Short mmCIF file of C-alpha atoms in Angstrom, two decimals:
data_model
loop_
_atom_site.label_atom_id
_atom_site.label_comp_id
_atom_site.label_asym_id
_atom_site.label_seq_id
_atom_site.Cartn_x
_atom_site.Cartn_y
_atom_site.Cartn_z
CA MET A 282 -9.88 32.29 -11.85
CA ALA A 283 -12.13 29.23 -11.62
CA ALA A 284 -9.13 27.01 -11.00
CA ALA A 285 -7.91 29.34 -8.28
CA SER A 286 -11.27 29.23 -6.51
CA GLU A 287 -11.32 25.43 -6.68
CA LEU A 288 -7.82 25.40 -5.26
CA ALA A 289 -8.86 27.61 -2.36
CA THR A 290 -11.81 25.43 -1.37
CA ALA A 291 -10.02 22.08 -1.73
CA PRO A 292 -9.74 20.40 1.68
CA VAL A 293 -6.38 19.39 3.11
CA CYS A 294 -6.05 15.62 3.56
CA VAL A 295 -4.06 14.71 6.67
CA LEU A 296 -2.88 11.07 6.62
CA VAL A 297 -1.98 10.13 10.20
CA LEU A 298 0.51 7.26 10.50
CA GLY A 299 2.35 5.91 13.52
CA MET A 300 3.67 2.88 15.31
CA ALA A 301 1.33 0.90 17.57
CA GLY A 302 1.11 2.65 20.94
CA SER A 303 2.43 5.99 19.70
CA GLY A 304 -0.87 7.73 20.52
CA LYS A 305 -1.97 8.09 16.93
CA THR A 306 -5.71 7.63 17.51
CA THR A 307 -5.59 9.89 20.57
CA PHE A 308 -3.88 12.52 18.43
CA VAL A 309 -6.65 12.26 15.82
CA GLN A 310 -9.23 12.68 18.57
CA ARG A 311 -7.47 15.79 19.92
CA LEU A 312 -7.07 17.20 16.41
CA ALA A 313 -10.77 16.74 15.64
CA ALA A 314 -11.80 18.26 18.99
CA HIS A 315 -9.52 21.25 18.41
CA LEU A 316 -11.00 21.92 14.98
CA HIS A 317 -14.55 21.59 16.30
CA GLY A 318 -13.64 24.14 18.97
CA GLN A 319 -12.42 26.48 16.22
CA ARG A 320 -15.81 26.09 14.45
CA CYS A 321 -14.02 24.31 11.62
CA PRO A 322 -15.36 20.73 11.78
CA PRO A 323 -13.14 18.24 9.92
CA TYR A 324 -14.19 15.31 7.78
CA VAL A 325 -12.88 12.23 9.63
CA ILE A 326 -12.22 8.83 8.03
CA ASN A 327 -11.31 5.69 9.99
CA LEU A 328 -9.34 3.06 8.06
CA ASP A 329 -8.63 0.74 11.00
CA PRO A 330 -11.01 -2.26 10.71
CA ALA A 331 -9.80 -3.88 13.95
CA VAL A 332 -10.40 -1.00 16.37
CA HIS A 333 -13.03 -1.77 19.03
CA ASP A 334 -14.16 1.71 20.04
CA LEU A 335 -13.39 4.99 18.31
CA PRO A 336 -12.86 7.93 20.70
CA PHE A 337 -14.03 10.33 17.98
CA PRO A 338 -17.01 10.46 15.57
CA ALA A 339 -16.06 9.29 12.08
CA ASN A 340 -17.85 10.45 8.93
CA ILE A 341 -16.67 7.32 7.11
CA ASP A 342 -15.81 4.17 9.04
CA ILE A 343 -14.30 1.14 7.31
CA ARG A 344 -16.05 -1.08 9.89
CA ASP A 345 -19.40 -0.14 8.35
CA THR A 346 -18.27 -1.57 5.02
CA VAL A 347 -15.98 -4.49 5.90
CA LYS A 348 -16.46 -6.87 8.81
CA TYR A 349 -12.95 -7.63 10.03
CA LYS A 350 -13.74 -10.86 11.91
CA GLU A 351 -15.85 -12.20 9.04
CA VAL A 352 -12.92 -11.60 6.67
CA MET A 353 -10.62 -13.55 8.99
CA LYS A 354 -13.12 -16.41 9.24
CA GLN A 355 -13.99 -16.57 5.54
CA TYR A 356 -10.41 -16.45 4.24
CA GLY A 357 -8.76 -18.29 7.14
CA LEU A 358 -6.47 -15.38 8.04
CA GLY A 359 -4.73 -14.15 11.14
CA PRO A 360 -5.11 -10.64 12.63
CA ASN A 361 -2.62 -8.91 10.33
CA GLY A 362 -3.81 -10.76 7.23
CA GLY A 363 -7.39 -9.84 8.10
CA ILE A 364 -6.49 -6.14 8.38
CA VAL A 365 -4.62 -6.18 5.04
CA THR A 366 -7.48 -7.96 3.25
CA SER A 367 -10.11 -5.68 4.79
CA LEU A 368 -8.16 -2.63 3.66
CA ASN A 369 -7.76 -4.10 0.17
CA LEU A 370 -11.50 -4.72 -0.08
CA PHE A 371 -12.22 -1.17 1.08
CA ALA A 372 -9.74 0.28 -1.43
CA THR A 373 -11.79 -1.17 -4.29
CA ARG A 374 -14.60 1.24 -3.28
CA PHE A 375 -12.41 4.24 -2.52
CA ASP A 376 -13.71 6.09 -5.57
CA GLN A 377 -16.97 6.50 -3.65
CA VAL A 378 -15.05 7.94 -0.69
CA MET A 379 -13.49 10.48 -3.07
CA LYS A 380 -16.96 11.56 -4.18
CA PHE A 381 -18.04 12.06 -0.56
CA ILE A 382 -14.98 14.21 0.09
CA GLU A 383 -15.69 16.30 -3.01
CA LYS A 384 -19.25 16.93 -1.84
CA ARG A 385 -18.01 18.14 1.56
CA GLN A 386 -15.10 20.24 0.33
CA ASN A 387 -16.96 23.51 0.94
CA ALA A 388 -18.05 22.47 4.46
CA SER A 389 -14.78 20.94 5.75
CA LYS A 390 -11.37 22.51 5.46
CA TYR A 391 -9.56 19.40 6.68
CA VAL A 392 -9.95 15.67 6.00
CA ILE A 393 -8.31 13.57 8.73
CA ILE A 394 -7.58 9.92 7.93
CA ASP A 395 -6.74 7.56 10.80
CA THR A 396 -4.82 4.47 9.63
CA PRO A 397 -4.39 0.98 11.16
CA GLY A 398 -2.16 0.56 14.21
CA GLN A 399 0.03 -1.87 12.26
CA ILE A 400 1.80 0.83 10.27
CA GLU A 401 3.28 -1.54 7.68
CA VAL A 402 -0.24 -2.62 6.69
CA PHE A 403 -0.88 0.82 5.23
CA THR A 404 2.57 2.03 4.17
CA TRP A 405 3.69 -1.08 2.28
CA SER A 406 0.41 -2.53 0.98
CA ALA A 407 -1.13 -1.99 -2.43
CA SER A 408 -4.29 -0.58 -0.86
CA GLY A 409 -2.29 2.03 1.06
CA THR A 410 -0.62 3.15 -2.15
CA ILE A 411 -3.96 3.33 -3.98
CA ILE A 412 -5.57 5.41 -1.22
CA THR A 413 -2.57 7.75 -0.84
CA GLU A 414 -2.21 8.40 -4.58
CA ALA A 415 -5.98 8.85 -5.03
CA LEU A 416 -6.04 11.55 -2.34
CA ALA A 417 -2.80 13.23 -3.42
CA SER A 418 -3.85 13.45 -7.07
CA SER A 419 -7.04 15.36 -6.19
CA PHE A 420 -6.43 17.25 -2.92
CA PRO A 421 -3.50 18.81 -1.04
CA SER A 422 -2.24 15.91 1.08
CA VAL A 423 0.20 15.76 3.99
CA VAL A 424 1.60 12.73 5.82
CA VAL A 425 1.81 13.07 9.61
CA TYR A 426 4.07 10.57 11.36
CA VAL A 427 3.23 10.30 15.08
CA MET A 428 6.22 9.28 17.19
CA ASP A 429 6.32 8.20 20.84
CA THR A 430 8.84 10.62 22.37
CA SER A 431 8.98 8.82 25.72
CA ARG A 432 10.18 5.63 24.02
CA SER A 433 12.78 7.40 21.88
CA THR A 434 15.12 8.58 24.65
CA ASN A 435 17.46 5.76 23.65
CA PRO A 436 19.52 6.94 20.64
CA ILE A 437 19.23 3.56 18.87
CA THR A 438 15.44 3.54 19.24
CA PHE A 439 15.36 7.16 18.09
CA MET A 440 17.39 6.29 14.99
CA SER A 441 15.04 3.39 14.21
CA ASN A 442 12.09 5.79 14.30
CA MET A 443 13.88 8.27 12.04
CA LEU A 444 14.81 5.57 9.51
CA TYR A 445 11.21 4.43 9.37
CA ALA A 446 10.04 8.02 8.94
CA CYS A 447 12.55 8.51 6.13
CA SER A 448 11.34 5.37 4.33
CA ILE A 449 7.70 6.53 4.57
CA LEU A 450 8.65 9.96 3.21
CA TYR A 451 10.22 8.49 0.08
CA LYS A 452 7.47 5.89 -0.28
CA THR A 453 4.56 8.33 -0.15
CA LYS A 454 6.33 11.22 -1.96
CA LEU A 455 4.30 13.79 -0.04
CA PRO A 456 5.00 16.63 2.43
CA PHE A 457 5.96 15.12 5.76
CA ILE A 458 5.54 16.21 9.39
CA VAL A 459 6.95 14.35 12.39
CA VAL A 460 4.74 14.81 15.46
CA MET A 461 6.66 13.98 18.63
CA ASN A 462 3.80 12.96 20.86
CA LYS A 463 3.57 12.55 24.65
CA THR A 464 5.50 15.72 25.50
CA ASP A 465 3.53 15.75 28.76
CA ILE A 466 5.75 12.81 29.83
CA ILE A 467 9.08 14.10 28.47
CA ASP A 468 9.97 17.20 26.48
CA HIS A 469 11.00 16.61 22.87
CA SER A 470 13.84 19.14 22.92
CA PHE A 471 16.48 16.37 23.31
CA ALA A 472 15.33 14.77 20.02
CA VAL A 473 15.42 18.10 18.18
CA GLU A 474 18.93 18.69 19.51
CA TRP A 475 20.03 15.26 18.29
CA MET A 476 18.79 16.10 14.80
CA GLN A 477 20.43 19.52 14.71
CA ASP A 478 23.74 18.73 16.44
CA PHE A 479 25.61 15.66 15.23
CA GLU A 480 28.16 15.80 18.07
CA THR A 481 25.45 15.69 20.75
CA PHE A 482 23.99 12.56 19.19
CA GLN A 483 27.45 10.98 19.01
CA ASP A 484 27.98 11.67 22.72
CA ALA A 485 24.73 9.87 23.50
CA LEU A 486 25.83 6.94 21.32
CA ASN A 487 29.17 6.63 23.13
CA GLN A 488 27.32 5.11 26.05
CA GLU A 489 26.25 2.24 23.78
CA THR A 490 28.94 -0.34 23.01
CA SER A 491 27.48 -2.65 20.44
CA TYR A 492 27.44 -3.31 16.71
CA VAL A 493 24.08 -1.55 16.48
CA SER A 494 25.58 1.66 17.86
CA ASN A 495 28.22 1.66 15.09
CA LEU A 496 25.49 1.19 12.48
CA THR A 497 23.45 3.97 14.09
CA ARG A 498 26.47 6.29 13.99
CA SER A 499 26.80 5.70 10.25
CA MET A 500 23.08 6.15 9.67
CA SER A 501 23.06 9.49 11.51
CA LEU A 502 25.47 10.86 8.91
CA VAL A 503 23.22 9.64 6.09
CA LEU A 504 20.13 11.31 7.59
CA ASP A 505 21.63 14.80 7.82
CA GLU A 506 19.95 15.81 4.54
CA PHE A 507 16.68 14.29 5.74
CA TYR A 508 16.83 16.29 8.99
CA SER A 509 17.55 19.58 7.22
CA SER A 510 14.15 19.73 5.51
CA LEU A 511 12.11 17.82 8.10
CA LYS A 512 9.18 19.53 9.83
CA VAL A 513 9.09 18.60 13.53
CA VAL A 514 6.60 19.61 16.20
CA GLY A 515 6.12 18.50 19.80
CA VAL A 516 2.55 17.68 20.83
CA SER A 517 0.71 16.25 23.80
CA ALA A 518 -2.41 14.50 22.54
CA VAL A 519 -3.66 14.15 26.12
CA LEU A 520 -3.29 17.82 27.12
CA GLY A 521 -3.73 19.34 23.67
CA THR A 522 -0.51 21.37 23.81
CA GLY A 523 1.47 22.10 20.66
CA LEU A 524 -1.49 22.03 18.26
CA ASP A 525 -1.01 25.68 17.25
CA ASP A 526 2.56 24.90 16.21
CA PHE A 527 1.27 21.83 14.38
CA PHE A 528 -1.12 23.88 12.24
CA VAL A 529 1.69 26.32 11.42
CA GLN A 530 3.76 23.41 10.12
CA LEU A 531 0.70 22.00 8.34
CA SER A 532 0.21 25.29 6.50
CA LYS A 533 3.85 25.20 5.37
CA ALA A 534 3.42 21.60 4.23
CA VAL A 535 0.36 22.56 2.15
CA ASP A 536 2.38 25.35 0.50
CA GLU A 537 5.11 22.81 -0.23
CA TYR A 538 2.55 20.48 -1.82
CA GLU A 539 1.20 23.24 -4.08
CA ARG A 540 4.69 24.31 -5.07
CA GLU A 541 6.50 21.01 -5.56
CA TYR A 542 4.14 18.04 -5.51
CA ARG A 543 1.01 19.17 -7.33
CA PRO A 544 2.82 19.83 -10.67
CA GLU A 545 4.27 16.32 -10.50
CA TYR A 546 0.88 14.72 -9.88
CA GLU A 547 -0.62 16.79 -12.71
CA ARG A 548 2.13 15.55 -15.02
CA LEU A 549 1.54 11.94 -13.97
CA ARG A 550 -2.20 12.34 -14.51
CA LYS A 551 -1.68 13.70 -18.03
CA THR A 552 0.75 10.90 -18.82
CA LEU A 553 -1.79 8.32 -17.64
CA GLU A 554 -4.56 9.93 -19.69
CA LYS A 555 -2.36 9.90 -22.81
CA ALA A 556 -1.54 6.22 -22.28
CA GLN A 557 -5.22 5.37 -21.82
CA ASN A 558 -6.23 7.35 -24.91
CA LYS A 559 -3.51 5.65 -26.94
CA GLN A 560 -4.73 2.24 -25.81
CA LYS A 561 -8.30 3.12 -26.74
CA ARG A 562 -7.20 4.29 -30.21
CA GLU A 563 -5.26 1.08 -30.79
CA GLN A 564 -8.23 -1.04 -29.75
CA LEU A 565 -10.52 0.95 -32.03
CA GLU A 566 -8.10 0.54 -34.96
CA HIS A 567 -8.03 -3.22 -34.43
CA LEU A 568 -11.83 -3.22 -34.35
CA TRP A 569 -11.97 -1.22 -37.58
CA LYS A 570 -9.65 -3.72 -39.27
CA ASP A 571 -11.75 -6.66 -38.08
CA MET A 572 -14.99 -5.03 -39.23
CA GLY A 573 -13.35 -4.10 -42.51
CA SER A 574 -12.53 -7.74 -43.20
CA VAL A 575 -16.15 -8.67 -42.41
CA CYS A 576 -17.38 -6.08 -44.90
CA VAL A 577 -14.99 -7.39 -47.58
CA GLN A 578 -16.32 -10.91 -47.06
CA GLY A 579 -19.87 -9.57 -47.18
CA ASN A 580 -19.23 -7.87 -50.50
CA THR A 581 -17.81 -11.08 -51.97
CA LEU A 582 -20.54 -13.40 -50.78
CA ALA A 583 -23.60 -11.18 -50.94
CA GLY A 584 -22.66 -8.99 -53.89
CA SER A 585 -24.68 -6.16 -52.40
CA ASP A 586 -24.15 -2.59 -53.62
CA ASP A 587 -25.29 -1.19 -50.25
CA ALA A 588 -22.61 -3.15 -48.38
CA SER A 589 -19.84 -1.95 -50.70
CA ALA A 590 -20.76 1.67 -49.98
CA MET A 591 -20.49 1.18 -46.22
CA GLY A 592 -17.10 1.36 -44.51
CA PRO A 593 -16.19 -0.37 -41.24
CA SER A 594 -16.50 2.78 -39.10
CA GLU A 595 -19.94 3.55 -40.53
CA LEU A 596 -21.05 -0.02 -39.87
CA ILE A 597 -20.01 0.26 -36.20
CA LEU A 598 -21.73 3.59 -35.72
CA THR A 599 -25.00 2.55 -37.36
CA ARG A 600 -25.28 -0.86 -35.69
CA GLY A 601 -24.28 0.20 -32.17
CA THR A 602 -26.26 3.41 -31.76
CA LEU A 603 -29.53 3.63 -29.87
CA ASP A 604 -32.16 5.94 -31.31
CA GLU A 605 -33.27 9.07 -29.45
CA GLU A 606 -36.36 7.42 -27.95
CA GLU A 607 -34.28 4.64 -26.40
CA GLU A 608 -31.75 7.14 -25.04
CA ARG A 609 -34.53 9.07 -23.28
CA GLN A 610 -35.79 5.86 -21.66
CA SER A 611 -32.32 4.90 -20.35
CA ASP A 612 -31.78 6.09 -16.74
CA THR A 613 -28.25 4.80 -16.09
CA ASP A 614 -25.00 4.85 -18.02
CA ASP A 615 -23.53 1.63 -16.69
CA ILE A 616 -26.25 -0.79 -17.79
CA ASP A 617 -25.26 -3.08 -20.62
CA HIS A 618 -28.22 -2.84 -22.98
CA GLU A 619 -28.88 -6.00 -24.98
CA VAL A 620 -28.84 -5.25 -28.72
CA THR A 621 -30.95 -7.68 -30.72
CA GLU A 622 -30.04 -8.74 -34.21
CA GLU A 623 -33.43 -7.80 -35.69
CA SER A 624 -33.63 -4.26 -34.28
CA HIS A 625 -30.22 -2.87 -35.28
CA GLU A 626 -29.02 -4.76 -38.36
CA GLU A 627 -28.65 -2.79 -41.56
CA PRO A 628 -30.25 -4.26 -44.76
CA ALA A 629 -26.83 -4.91 -46.33
CA PHE A 630 -25.60 -6.76 -43.27
CA ARG A 631 -28.84 -8.77 -43.03
CA ASN A 632 -28.60 -9.76 -46.74
CA PHE A 633 -25.03 -10.85 -46.16
CA MET A 634 -26.03 -13.02 -43.19
CA GLN A 635 -28.91 -14.63 -45.11
CA GLU A 636 -26.70 -15.37 -48.12
CA THR A 637 -24.07 -16.89 -45.84
CA ARG A 638 -26.64 -19.17 -44.18
CA MET A 639 -27.92 -20.32 -47.61
CA LYS A 640 -24.39 -21.11 -48.87
CA TYR A 641 -23.70 -23.03 -45.67
CA GLN A 642 -26.90 -25.06 -46.00
CA ARG A 643 -26.15 -25.91 -49.65
CA SER A 644 -22.61 -26.96 -48.73
CA ILE A 645 -23.73 -29.46 -46.09
CA LYS A 646 -26.59 -31.11 -48.08
CA PRO A 647 -24.41 -33.64 -50.00
CA SER A 648 -22.89 -34.97 -46.76
CA GLU A 649 -26.35 -35.54 -45.30
#
């Protein structure tokens, strides 16, 4: 029952991607305004370090952490390299972002993440993968691909958009929604018809007489399976139309995540934990062997009965443990406390060290 309650309060992470000029940021603004109007304020995160002015209030803004122009100047990078490096630097601190989201999970039902305008910076970079997998492993996550409908009236341009959407779907491995934006300029029904009726799309391609049109015709056959399970909704970010249909599709995408994607992420998490535990055990075994050889040498040189009664694991535990008074005085867990030789050495170990020093001094006297 506790797990079910946690599941119910977990916020939905909406990763908004899109080509430059597709109206992605405007869509995020409209989405946030719509949720505020429904008395359901979202938690908004901006991951675009190069944006000048945000048209919406962001709870977390990458520009507060990383200075884009300073990164370009310090590393001698161009605009795209500066964005990639800024995002990589921010990804190293994304565990703190996860903690902020967890604290707000009871207050915000949705977490909206706006990504850089250069879509490849996020989809194909290591930082984008880290951020996507971190969110998807902890919260229901959905990828929203914003598409410029007015620029996709050409069948070849439309196919290019669909191929890019397909590549992002298989790269992120998350529920996917295509938002056909700018329906206030042109209705998106023609694009939906092209996806549902192969013959209609072929008729549109017949007007194109080029090598690219032949390639597009072949690609349209390949994408039939992709179209069959694709969630598509037409939206006008300027007018705010189509948002009700968007949230219907978003609800279906969340159900798909819980049904198909969450078990896979849970399996991957358990596999990673097993691998980490195995590595820790192997390191501990190597340490035991090393400490065991030290104890054997100590028994030979020092001839101490106390040392022979102490195994390697006992030696580690006794020498590396702080007493209760020191534990009460320690306020943080990540401070490396300096352990002095005098305060934590056992008598057997100290006798062994003194005997070793004496033997060494006697061995070097003749040469002096």
